[in-house]
mmCIF file of C-alpha atoms in Angstrom:
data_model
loop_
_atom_site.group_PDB
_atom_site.id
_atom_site.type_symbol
_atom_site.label_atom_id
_atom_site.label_comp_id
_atom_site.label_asym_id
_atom_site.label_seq_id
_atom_site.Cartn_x
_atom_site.Cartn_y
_atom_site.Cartn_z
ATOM 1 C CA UNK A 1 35.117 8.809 -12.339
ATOM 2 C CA UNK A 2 39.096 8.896 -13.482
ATOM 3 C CA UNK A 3 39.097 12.001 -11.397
ATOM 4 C CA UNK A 4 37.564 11.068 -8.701
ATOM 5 C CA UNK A 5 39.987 8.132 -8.822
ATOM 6 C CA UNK A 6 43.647 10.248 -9.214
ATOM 7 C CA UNK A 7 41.950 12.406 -6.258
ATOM 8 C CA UNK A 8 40.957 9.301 -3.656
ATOM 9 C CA UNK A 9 44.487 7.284 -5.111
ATOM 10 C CA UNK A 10 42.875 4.363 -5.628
ATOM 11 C CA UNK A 11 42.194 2.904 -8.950
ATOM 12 C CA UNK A 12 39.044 3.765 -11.609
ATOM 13 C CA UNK A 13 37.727 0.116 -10.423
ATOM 14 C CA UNK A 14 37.475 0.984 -6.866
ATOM 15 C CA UNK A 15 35.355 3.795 -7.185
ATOM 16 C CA UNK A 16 32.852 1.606 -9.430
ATOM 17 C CA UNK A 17 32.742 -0.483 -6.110
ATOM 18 C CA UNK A 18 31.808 1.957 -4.088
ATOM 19 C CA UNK A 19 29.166 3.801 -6.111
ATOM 20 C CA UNK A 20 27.956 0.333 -6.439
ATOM 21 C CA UNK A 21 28.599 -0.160 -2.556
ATOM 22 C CA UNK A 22 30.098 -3.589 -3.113
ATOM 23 C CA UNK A 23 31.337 -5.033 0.275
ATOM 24 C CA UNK A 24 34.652 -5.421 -0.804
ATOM 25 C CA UNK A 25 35.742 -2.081 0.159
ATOM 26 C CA UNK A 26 37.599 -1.125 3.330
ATOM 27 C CA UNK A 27 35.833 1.308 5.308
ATOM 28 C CA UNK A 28 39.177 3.877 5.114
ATOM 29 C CA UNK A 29 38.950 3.764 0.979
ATOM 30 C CA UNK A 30 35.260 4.037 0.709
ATOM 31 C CA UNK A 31 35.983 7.351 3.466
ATOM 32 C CA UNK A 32 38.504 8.754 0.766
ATOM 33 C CA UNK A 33 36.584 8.052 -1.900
ATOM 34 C CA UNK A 34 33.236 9.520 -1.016
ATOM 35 C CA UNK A 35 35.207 12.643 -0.075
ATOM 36 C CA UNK A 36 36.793 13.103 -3.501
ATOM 37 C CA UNK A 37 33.536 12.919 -4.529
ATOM 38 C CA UNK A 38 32.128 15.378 -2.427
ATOM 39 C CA UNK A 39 34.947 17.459 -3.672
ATOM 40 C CA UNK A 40 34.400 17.281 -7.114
ATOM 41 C CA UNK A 41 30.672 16.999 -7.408
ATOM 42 C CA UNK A 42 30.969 13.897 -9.236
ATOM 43 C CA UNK A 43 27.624 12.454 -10.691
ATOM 44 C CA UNK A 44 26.670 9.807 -12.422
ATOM 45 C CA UNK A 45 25.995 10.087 -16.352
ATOM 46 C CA UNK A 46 23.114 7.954 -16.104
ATOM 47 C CA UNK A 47 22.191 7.602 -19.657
ATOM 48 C CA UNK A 48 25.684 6.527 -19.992
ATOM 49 C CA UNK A 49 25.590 4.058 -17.261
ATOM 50 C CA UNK A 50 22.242 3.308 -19.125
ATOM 51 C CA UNK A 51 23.777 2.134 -22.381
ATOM 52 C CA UNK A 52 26.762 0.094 -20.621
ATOM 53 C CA UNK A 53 24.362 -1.807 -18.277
ATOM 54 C CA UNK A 54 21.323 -1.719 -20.360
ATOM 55 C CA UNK A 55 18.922 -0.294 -17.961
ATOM 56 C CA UNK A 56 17.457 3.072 -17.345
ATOM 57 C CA UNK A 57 17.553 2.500 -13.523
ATOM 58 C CA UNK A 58 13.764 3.402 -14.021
ATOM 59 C CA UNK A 59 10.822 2.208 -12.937
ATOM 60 C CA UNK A 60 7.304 2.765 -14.018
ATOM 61 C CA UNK A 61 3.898 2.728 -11.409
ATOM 62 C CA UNK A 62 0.994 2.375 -13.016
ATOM 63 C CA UNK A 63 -1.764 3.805 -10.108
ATOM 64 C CA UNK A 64 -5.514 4.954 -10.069
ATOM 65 C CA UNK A 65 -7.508 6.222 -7.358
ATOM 66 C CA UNK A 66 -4.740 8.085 -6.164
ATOM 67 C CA UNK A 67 -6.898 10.634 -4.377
ATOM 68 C CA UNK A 68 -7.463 7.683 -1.887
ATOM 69 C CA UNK A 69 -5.694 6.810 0.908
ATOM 70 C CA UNK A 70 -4.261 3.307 0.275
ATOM 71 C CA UNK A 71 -3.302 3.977 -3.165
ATOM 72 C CA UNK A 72 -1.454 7.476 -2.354
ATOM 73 C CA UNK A 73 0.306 5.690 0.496
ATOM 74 C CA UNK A 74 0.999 2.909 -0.784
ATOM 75 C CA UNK A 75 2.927 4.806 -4.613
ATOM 76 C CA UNK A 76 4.751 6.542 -1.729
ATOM 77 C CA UNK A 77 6.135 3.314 -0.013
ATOM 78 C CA UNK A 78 6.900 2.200 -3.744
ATOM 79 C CA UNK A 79 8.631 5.346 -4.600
ATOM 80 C CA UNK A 80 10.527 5.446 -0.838
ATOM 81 C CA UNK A 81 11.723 1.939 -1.605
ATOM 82 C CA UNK A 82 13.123 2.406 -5.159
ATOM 83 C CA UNK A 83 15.048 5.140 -4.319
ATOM 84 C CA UNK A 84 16.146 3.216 -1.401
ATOM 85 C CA UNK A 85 16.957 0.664 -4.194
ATOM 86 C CA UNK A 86 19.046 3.518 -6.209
ATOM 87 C CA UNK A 87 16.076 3.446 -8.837
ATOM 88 C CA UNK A 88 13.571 6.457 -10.297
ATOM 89 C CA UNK A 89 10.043 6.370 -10.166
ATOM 90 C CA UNK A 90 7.953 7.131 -13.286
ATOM 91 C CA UNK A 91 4.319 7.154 -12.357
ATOM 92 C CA UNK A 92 0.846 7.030 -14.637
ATOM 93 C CA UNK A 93 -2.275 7.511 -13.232
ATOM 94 C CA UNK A 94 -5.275 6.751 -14.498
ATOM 95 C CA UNK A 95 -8.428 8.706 -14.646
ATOM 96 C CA UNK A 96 -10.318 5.598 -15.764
ATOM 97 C CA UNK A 97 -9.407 2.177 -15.541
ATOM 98 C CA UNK A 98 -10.261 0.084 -18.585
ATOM 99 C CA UNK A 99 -8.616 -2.291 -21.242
ATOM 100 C CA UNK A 100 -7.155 0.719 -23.517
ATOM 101 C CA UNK A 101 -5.921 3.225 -20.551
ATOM 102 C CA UNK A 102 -4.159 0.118 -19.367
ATOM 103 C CA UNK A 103 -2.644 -0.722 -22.800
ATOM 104 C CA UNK A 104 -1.730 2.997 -23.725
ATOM 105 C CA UNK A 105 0.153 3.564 -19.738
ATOM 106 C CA UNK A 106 2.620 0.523 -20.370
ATOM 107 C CA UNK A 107 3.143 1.431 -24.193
ATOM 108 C CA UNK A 108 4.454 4.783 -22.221
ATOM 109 C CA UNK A 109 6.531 2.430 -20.035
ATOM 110 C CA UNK A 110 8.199 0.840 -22.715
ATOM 111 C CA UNK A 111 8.783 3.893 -24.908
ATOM 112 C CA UNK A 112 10.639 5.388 -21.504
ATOM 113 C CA UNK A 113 12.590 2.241 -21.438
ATOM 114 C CA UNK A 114 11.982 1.468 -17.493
ATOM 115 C CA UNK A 115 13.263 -1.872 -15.987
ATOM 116 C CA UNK A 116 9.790 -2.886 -14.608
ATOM 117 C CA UNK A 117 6.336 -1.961 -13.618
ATOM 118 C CA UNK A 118 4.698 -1.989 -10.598
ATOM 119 C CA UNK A 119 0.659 -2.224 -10.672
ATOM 120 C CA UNK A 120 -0.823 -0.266 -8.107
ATOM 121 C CA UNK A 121 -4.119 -0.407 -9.530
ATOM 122 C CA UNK A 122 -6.861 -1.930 -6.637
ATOM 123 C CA UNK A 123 -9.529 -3.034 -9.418
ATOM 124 C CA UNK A 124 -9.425 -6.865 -10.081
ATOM 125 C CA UNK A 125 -10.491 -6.132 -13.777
ATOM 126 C CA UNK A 126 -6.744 -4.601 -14.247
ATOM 127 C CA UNK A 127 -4.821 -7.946 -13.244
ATOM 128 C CA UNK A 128 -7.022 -9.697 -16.049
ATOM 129 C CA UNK A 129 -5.740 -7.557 -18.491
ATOM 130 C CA UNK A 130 -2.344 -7.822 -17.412
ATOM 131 C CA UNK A 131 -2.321 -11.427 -17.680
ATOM 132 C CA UNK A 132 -3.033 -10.886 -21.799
ATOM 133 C CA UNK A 133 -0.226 -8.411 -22.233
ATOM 134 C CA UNK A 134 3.056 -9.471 -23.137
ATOM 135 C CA UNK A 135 5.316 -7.292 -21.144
ATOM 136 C CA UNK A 136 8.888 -6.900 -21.895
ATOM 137 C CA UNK A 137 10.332 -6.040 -18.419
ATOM 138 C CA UNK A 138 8.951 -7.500 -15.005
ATOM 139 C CA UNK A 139 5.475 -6.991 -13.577
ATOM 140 C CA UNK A 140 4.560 -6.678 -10.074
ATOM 141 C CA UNK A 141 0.765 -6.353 -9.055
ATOM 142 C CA UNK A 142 0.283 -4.949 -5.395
ATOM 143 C CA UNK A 143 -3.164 -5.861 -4.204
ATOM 144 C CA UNK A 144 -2.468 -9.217 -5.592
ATOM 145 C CA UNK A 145 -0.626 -12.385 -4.953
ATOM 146 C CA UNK A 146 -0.144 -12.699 -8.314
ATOM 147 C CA UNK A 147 0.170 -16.395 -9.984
ATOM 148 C CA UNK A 148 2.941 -18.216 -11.970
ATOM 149 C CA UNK A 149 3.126 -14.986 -14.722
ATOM 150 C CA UNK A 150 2.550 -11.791 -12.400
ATOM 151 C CA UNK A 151 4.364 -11.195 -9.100
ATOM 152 C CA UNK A 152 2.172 -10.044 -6.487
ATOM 153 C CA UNK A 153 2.275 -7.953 -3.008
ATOM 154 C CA UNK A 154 -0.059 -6.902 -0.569
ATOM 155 C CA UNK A 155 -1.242 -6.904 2.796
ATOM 156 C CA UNK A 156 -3.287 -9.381 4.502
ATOM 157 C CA UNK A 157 -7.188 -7.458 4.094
ATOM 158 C CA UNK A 158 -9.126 -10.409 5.174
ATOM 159 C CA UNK A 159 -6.913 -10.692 8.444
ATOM 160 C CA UNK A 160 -7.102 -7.358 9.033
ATOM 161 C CA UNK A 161 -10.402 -7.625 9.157
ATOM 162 C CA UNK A 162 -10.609 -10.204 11.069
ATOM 163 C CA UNK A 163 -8.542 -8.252 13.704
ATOM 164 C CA UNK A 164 -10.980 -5.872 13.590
ATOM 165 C CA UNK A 165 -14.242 -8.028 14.217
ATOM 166 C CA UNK A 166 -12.156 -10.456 16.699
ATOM 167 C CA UNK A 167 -11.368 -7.729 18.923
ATOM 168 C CA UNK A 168 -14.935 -6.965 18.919
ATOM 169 C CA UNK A 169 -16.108 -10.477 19.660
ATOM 170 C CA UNK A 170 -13.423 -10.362 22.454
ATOM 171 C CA UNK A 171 -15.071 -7.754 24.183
ATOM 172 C CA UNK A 172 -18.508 -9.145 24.337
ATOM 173 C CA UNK A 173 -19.949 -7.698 20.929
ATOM 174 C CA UNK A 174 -22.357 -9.841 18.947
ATOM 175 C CA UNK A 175 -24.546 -7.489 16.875
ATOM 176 C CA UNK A 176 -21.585 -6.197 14.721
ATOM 177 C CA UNK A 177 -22.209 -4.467 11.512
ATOM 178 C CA UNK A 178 -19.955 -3.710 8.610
ATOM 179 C CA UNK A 179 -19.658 -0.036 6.336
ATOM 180 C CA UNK A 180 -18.057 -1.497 3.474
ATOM 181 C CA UNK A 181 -16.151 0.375 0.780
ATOM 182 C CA UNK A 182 -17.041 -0.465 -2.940
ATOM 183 C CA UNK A 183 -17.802 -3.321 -4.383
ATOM 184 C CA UNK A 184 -15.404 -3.394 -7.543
ATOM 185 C CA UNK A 185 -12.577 -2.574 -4.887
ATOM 186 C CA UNK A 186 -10.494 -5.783 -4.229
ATOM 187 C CA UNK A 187 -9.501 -4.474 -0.576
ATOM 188 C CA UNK A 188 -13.251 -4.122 -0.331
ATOM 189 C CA UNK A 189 -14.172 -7.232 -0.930
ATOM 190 C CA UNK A 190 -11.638 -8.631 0.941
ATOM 191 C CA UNK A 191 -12.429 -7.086 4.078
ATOM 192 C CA UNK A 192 -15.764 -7.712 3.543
ATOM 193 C CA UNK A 193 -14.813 -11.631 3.579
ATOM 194 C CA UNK A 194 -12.934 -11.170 6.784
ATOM 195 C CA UNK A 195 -15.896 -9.860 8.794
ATOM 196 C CA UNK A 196 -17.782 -12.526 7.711
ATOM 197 C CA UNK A 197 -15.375 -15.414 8.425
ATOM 198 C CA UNK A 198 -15.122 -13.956 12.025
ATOM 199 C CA UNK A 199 -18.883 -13.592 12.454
ATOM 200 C CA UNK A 200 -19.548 -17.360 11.113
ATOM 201 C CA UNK A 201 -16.781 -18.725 13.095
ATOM 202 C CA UNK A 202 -18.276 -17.087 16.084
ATOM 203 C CA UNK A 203 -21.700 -18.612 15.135
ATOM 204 C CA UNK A 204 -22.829 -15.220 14.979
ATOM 205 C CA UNK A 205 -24.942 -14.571 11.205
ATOM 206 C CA UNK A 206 -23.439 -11.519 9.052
ATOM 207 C CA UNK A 207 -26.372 -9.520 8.555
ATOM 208 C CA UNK A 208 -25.722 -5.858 8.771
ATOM 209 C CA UNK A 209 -23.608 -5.065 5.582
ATOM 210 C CA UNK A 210 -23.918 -1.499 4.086
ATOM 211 C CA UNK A 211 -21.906 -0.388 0.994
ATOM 212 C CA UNK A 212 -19.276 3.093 1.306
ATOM 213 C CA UNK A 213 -17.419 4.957 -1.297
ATOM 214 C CA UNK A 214 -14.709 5.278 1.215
ATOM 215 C CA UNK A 215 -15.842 9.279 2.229
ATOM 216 C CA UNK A 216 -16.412 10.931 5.547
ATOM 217 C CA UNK A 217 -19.774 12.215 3.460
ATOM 218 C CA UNK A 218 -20.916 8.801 3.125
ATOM 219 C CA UNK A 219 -19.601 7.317 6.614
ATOM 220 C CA UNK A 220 -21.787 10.301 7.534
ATOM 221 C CA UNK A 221 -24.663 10.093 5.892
ATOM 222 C CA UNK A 222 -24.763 5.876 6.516
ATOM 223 C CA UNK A 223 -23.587 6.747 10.428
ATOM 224 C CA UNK A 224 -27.202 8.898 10.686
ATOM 225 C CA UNK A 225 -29.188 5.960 9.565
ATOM 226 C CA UNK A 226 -27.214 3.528 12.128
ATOM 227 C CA UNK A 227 -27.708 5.854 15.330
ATOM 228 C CA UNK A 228 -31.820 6.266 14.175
ATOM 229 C CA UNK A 229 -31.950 2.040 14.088
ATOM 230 C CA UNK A 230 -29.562 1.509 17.633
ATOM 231 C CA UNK A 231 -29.621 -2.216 16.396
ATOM 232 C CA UNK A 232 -26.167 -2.549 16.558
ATOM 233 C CA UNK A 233 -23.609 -2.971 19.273
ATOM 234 C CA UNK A 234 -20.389 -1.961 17.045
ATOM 235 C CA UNK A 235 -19.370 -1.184 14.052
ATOM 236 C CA UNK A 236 -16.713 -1.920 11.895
ATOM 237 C CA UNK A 237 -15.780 0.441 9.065
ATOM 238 C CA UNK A 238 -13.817 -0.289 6.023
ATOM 239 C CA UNK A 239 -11.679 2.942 6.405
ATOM 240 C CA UNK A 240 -10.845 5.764 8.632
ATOM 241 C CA UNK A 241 -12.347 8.692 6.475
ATOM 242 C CA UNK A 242 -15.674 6.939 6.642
ATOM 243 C CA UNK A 243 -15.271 6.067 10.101
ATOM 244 C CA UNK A 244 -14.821 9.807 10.181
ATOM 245 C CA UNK A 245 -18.292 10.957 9.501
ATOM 246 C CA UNK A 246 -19.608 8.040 10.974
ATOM 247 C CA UNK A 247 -18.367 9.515 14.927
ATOM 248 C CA UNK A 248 -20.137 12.880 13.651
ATOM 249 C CA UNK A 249 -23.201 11.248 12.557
ATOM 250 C CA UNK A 250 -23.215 9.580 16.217
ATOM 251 C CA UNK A 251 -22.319 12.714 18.196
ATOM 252 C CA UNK A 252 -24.629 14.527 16.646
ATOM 253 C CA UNK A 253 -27.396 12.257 17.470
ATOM 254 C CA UNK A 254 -26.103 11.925 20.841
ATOM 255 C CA UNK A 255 -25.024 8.429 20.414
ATOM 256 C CA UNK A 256 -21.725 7.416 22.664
ATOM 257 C CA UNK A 257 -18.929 6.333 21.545
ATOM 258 C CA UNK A 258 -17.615 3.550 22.989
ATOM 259 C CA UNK A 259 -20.126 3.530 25.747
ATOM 260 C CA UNK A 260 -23.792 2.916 23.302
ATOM 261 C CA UNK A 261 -21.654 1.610 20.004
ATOM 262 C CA UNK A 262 -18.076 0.559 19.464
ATOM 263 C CA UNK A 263 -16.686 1.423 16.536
ATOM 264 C CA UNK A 264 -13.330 0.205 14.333
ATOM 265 C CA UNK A 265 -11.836 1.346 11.363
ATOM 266 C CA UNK A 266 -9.139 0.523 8.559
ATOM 267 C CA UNK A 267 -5.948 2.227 7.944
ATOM 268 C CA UNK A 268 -4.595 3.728 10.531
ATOM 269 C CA UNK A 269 -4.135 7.137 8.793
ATOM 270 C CA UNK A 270 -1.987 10.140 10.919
ATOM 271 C CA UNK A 271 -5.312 11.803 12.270
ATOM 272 C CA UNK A 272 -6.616 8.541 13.291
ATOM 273 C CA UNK A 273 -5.320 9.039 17.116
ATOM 274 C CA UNK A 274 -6.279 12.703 17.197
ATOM 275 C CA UNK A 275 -10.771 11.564 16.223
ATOM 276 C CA UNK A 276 -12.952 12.295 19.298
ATOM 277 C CA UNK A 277 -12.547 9.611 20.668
ATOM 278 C CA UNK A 278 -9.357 8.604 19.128
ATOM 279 C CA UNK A 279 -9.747 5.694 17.099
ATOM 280 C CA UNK A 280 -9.101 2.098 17.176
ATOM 281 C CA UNK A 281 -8.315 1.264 13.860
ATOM 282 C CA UNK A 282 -5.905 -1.939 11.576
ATOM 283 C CA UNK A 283 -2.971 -0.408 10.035
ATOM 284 C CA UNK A 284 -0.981 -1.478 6.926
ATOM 285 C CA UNK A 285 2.619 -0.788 6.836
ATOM 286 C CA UNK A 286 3.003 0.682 3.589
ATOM 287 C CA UNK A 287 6.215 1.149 3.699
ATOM 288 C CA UNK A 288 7.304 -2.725 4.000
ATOM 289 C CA UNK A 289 4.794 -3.249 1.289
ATOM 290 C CA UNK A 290 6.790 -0.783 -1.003
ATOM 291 C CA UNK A 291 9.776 -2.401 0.037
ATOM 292 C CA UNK A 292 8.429 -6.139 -0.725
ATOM 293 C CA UNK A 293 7.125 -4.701 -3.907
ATOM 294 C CA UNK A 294 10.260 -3.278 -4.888
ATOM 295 C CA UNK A 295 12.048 -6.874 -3.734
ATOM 296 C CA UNK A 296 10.285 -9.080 -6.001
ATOM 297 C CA UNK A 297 10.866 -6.338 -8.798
ATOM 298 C CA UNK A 298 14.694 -6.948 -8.416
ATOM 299 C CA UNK A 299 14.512 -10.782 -7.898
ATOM 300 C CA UNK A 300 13.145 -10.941 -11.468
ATOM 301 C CA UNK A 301 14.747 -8.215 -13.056
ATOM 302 C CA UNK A 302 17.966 -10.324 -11.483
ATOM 303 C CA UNK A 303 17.168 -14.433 -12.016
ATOM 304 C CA UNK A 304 13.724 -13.820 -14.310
ATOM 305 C CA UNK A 305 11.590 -16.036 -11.743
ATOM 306 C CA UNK A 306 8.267 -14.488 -10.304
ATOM 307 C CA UNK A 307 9.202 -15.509 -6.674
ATOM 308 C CA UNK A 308 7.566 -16.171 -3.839
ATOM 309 C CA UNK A 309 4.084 -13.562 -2.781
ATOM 310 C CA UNK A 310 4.983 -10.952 -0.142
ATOM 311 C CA UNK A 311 2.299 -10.596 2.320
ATOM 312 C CA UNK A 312 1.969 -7.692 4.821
ATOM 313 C CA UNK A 313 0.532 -8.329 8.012
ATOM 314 C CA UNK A 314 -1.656 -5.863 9.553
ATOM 315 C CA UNK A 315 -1.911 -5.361 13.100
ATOM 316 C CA UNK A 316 -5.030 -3.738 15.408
ATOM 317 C CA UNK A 317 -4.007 -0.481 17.317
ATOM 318 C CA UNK A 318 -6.198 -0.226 20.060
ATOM 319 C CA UNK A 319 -7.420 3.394 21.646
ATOM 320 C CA UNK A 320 -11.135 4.895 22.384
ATOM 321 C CA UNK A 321 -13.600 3.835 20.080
ATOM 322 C CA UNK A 322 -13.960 0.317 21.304
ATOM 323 C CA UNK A 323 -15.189 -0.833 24.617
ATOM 324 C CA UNK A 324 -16.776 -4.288 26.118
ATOM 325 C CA UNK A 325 -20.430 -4.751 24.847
ATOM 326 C CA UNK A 326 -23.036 -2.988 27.683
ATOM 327 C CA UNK A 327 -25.867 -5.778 26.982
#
């Protein structure tokens, strides 16, 4: 840093200011400076910075799952938004999520030193053994709002399904059944609750509830028994990948798609738009949930209060799969 210093002519304290891109810099000083250390190939000693400041500028994510959609995209918004952040990801995934897995991943943490942990984990069993572990950096839980203890992000899965089933209702559909994803899944169950709420408020009675493992296999296999019965109108499904095999199962059967059953799924995921018929689908913005995550992370690693829950919205993209009701 001295040498970046001489080079730049300004003093050893300036260049801490702009590494640390503190806003008391002119715009001319931070141009010299961040050519000097172009120049030089300066870089940070961070296990140096480390001992001065006390932090590793590391932070662990404890996932599971990640083979899944939600939980893949949403360790990348995580990752995307420490770095953002100027911090490293360390992640631990868990092949199975119980009590000791749990215990052993943030032992790991805390052994690597990292600042904080975010929980990434979409089982409610893992929050309840958060709450009995005394942690010694900050906790964030992303599924979760949390509670006075644990910090907690997520989007809004009842209102996005509520989107879903709304939009249905809007276009004339009363016979509206839901492929749900797992049980133990706390997205699951929280979509399930949002096709319900929309259905009761309606006055319409949730009847046609059928349990996924969030694969095209089963969205297949289920979407064969739905086009035999033809008691349904539309369909919303708790994910793309299941919605998936459920358009298979329906073409194959020669069931239409919108025109004989409308269909709606959950995530928005890139091939979403490119299903025949494209689909109509609620997306989640991972990447402001990585960045809300990351937020609350700082605010306590920064003051020590669990702040305020972040809360995604979700919003409805609209395309081919969904059409007004035909009787």
């Amino acid at each position: 840093m001295e040498d970046v210093a001489r080079v730049a002519g300004v003093s050893h304290q300036t260049v801490s200011r702009v590494l640390n891109n503190h806003p008391n810099v002119s715009s001319k000083t931070r141009e010299r400076v961040e050519k000097a250390i172009t120049e030089l190939g300066y870089r940070r000693n961070t296990a140096a910075r480390s001992l001065v400041t006390r932090r590793s500028q590391t932070i662990g994510v404890l996932g599971s799952e990640m083979a899944q959609y939600g939980p893949s995209h949403t360790l990348l918004g995580v990752q995307q938004a420490a770095r953002e952040a100027g911090y490293f990801v360390s992640v631990a995934g868990l092949r199975e999520v119980t009590p000791e897995t749990i215990r052993d991943a943030m032992a790991h943490f805390m052994d690597q030193g990292v600042d904080g942990v975010v929980v990434t984990v979409p089982h409610p069993g893992t929050f309840d053994v958060l709450k009995d572990i005394t942690a010694q950096v900050p906790l964030v839980a992303v599924g979760s709002i949390g509670d006075e203890h644990l910090a907690g992000a997520t989007v809004d899965q009842r209102q996005g399904a509520r989107l879903a089933v709304e939009h249905l209702l809007e276009l004339g559909h009363q016979r509206i059944g839901h492929l749900s994803g797992p049980s133990d899944w706390i997205d699951a169950a929280a979509r399930i609750e949002g096709w319900r709420d929309a259905l009761t408020e309606a006055g319409i009675e949730p009847v046609t509830l059928i349990e996924g493992d969030w694969s095209a296999e089963c969205g297949y296999r289920e979407g064969l028994k739905i086009a035999a019965d033809r008691s349904l109108s539309a369909l919303f499904v708790a994910n793309d990948q299941m919605a998936l095999g459920v358009l298979r199962a329906f073409n194959e059967l020669g069931v239409r798609v919108p025109e004989d059953i409308s269909v709606v799924g959950f995530d928005d995921q890139p091939e979403s738009a490119y299903f025949i018929p494209p689909l109509t689908t609620v997306a989640q913005d991972f990447e402001e949930l990585g960045q809300r995550c990351i937020g609350l992370l700082l605010d306590r690693l920064e003051s020590g209060t669990t702040g305020t829950p972040a809360t995604v919205e979700p919003r409805l993209v609209v395309r081919s799969t969904t059409a007004p009701a035909s009787n």
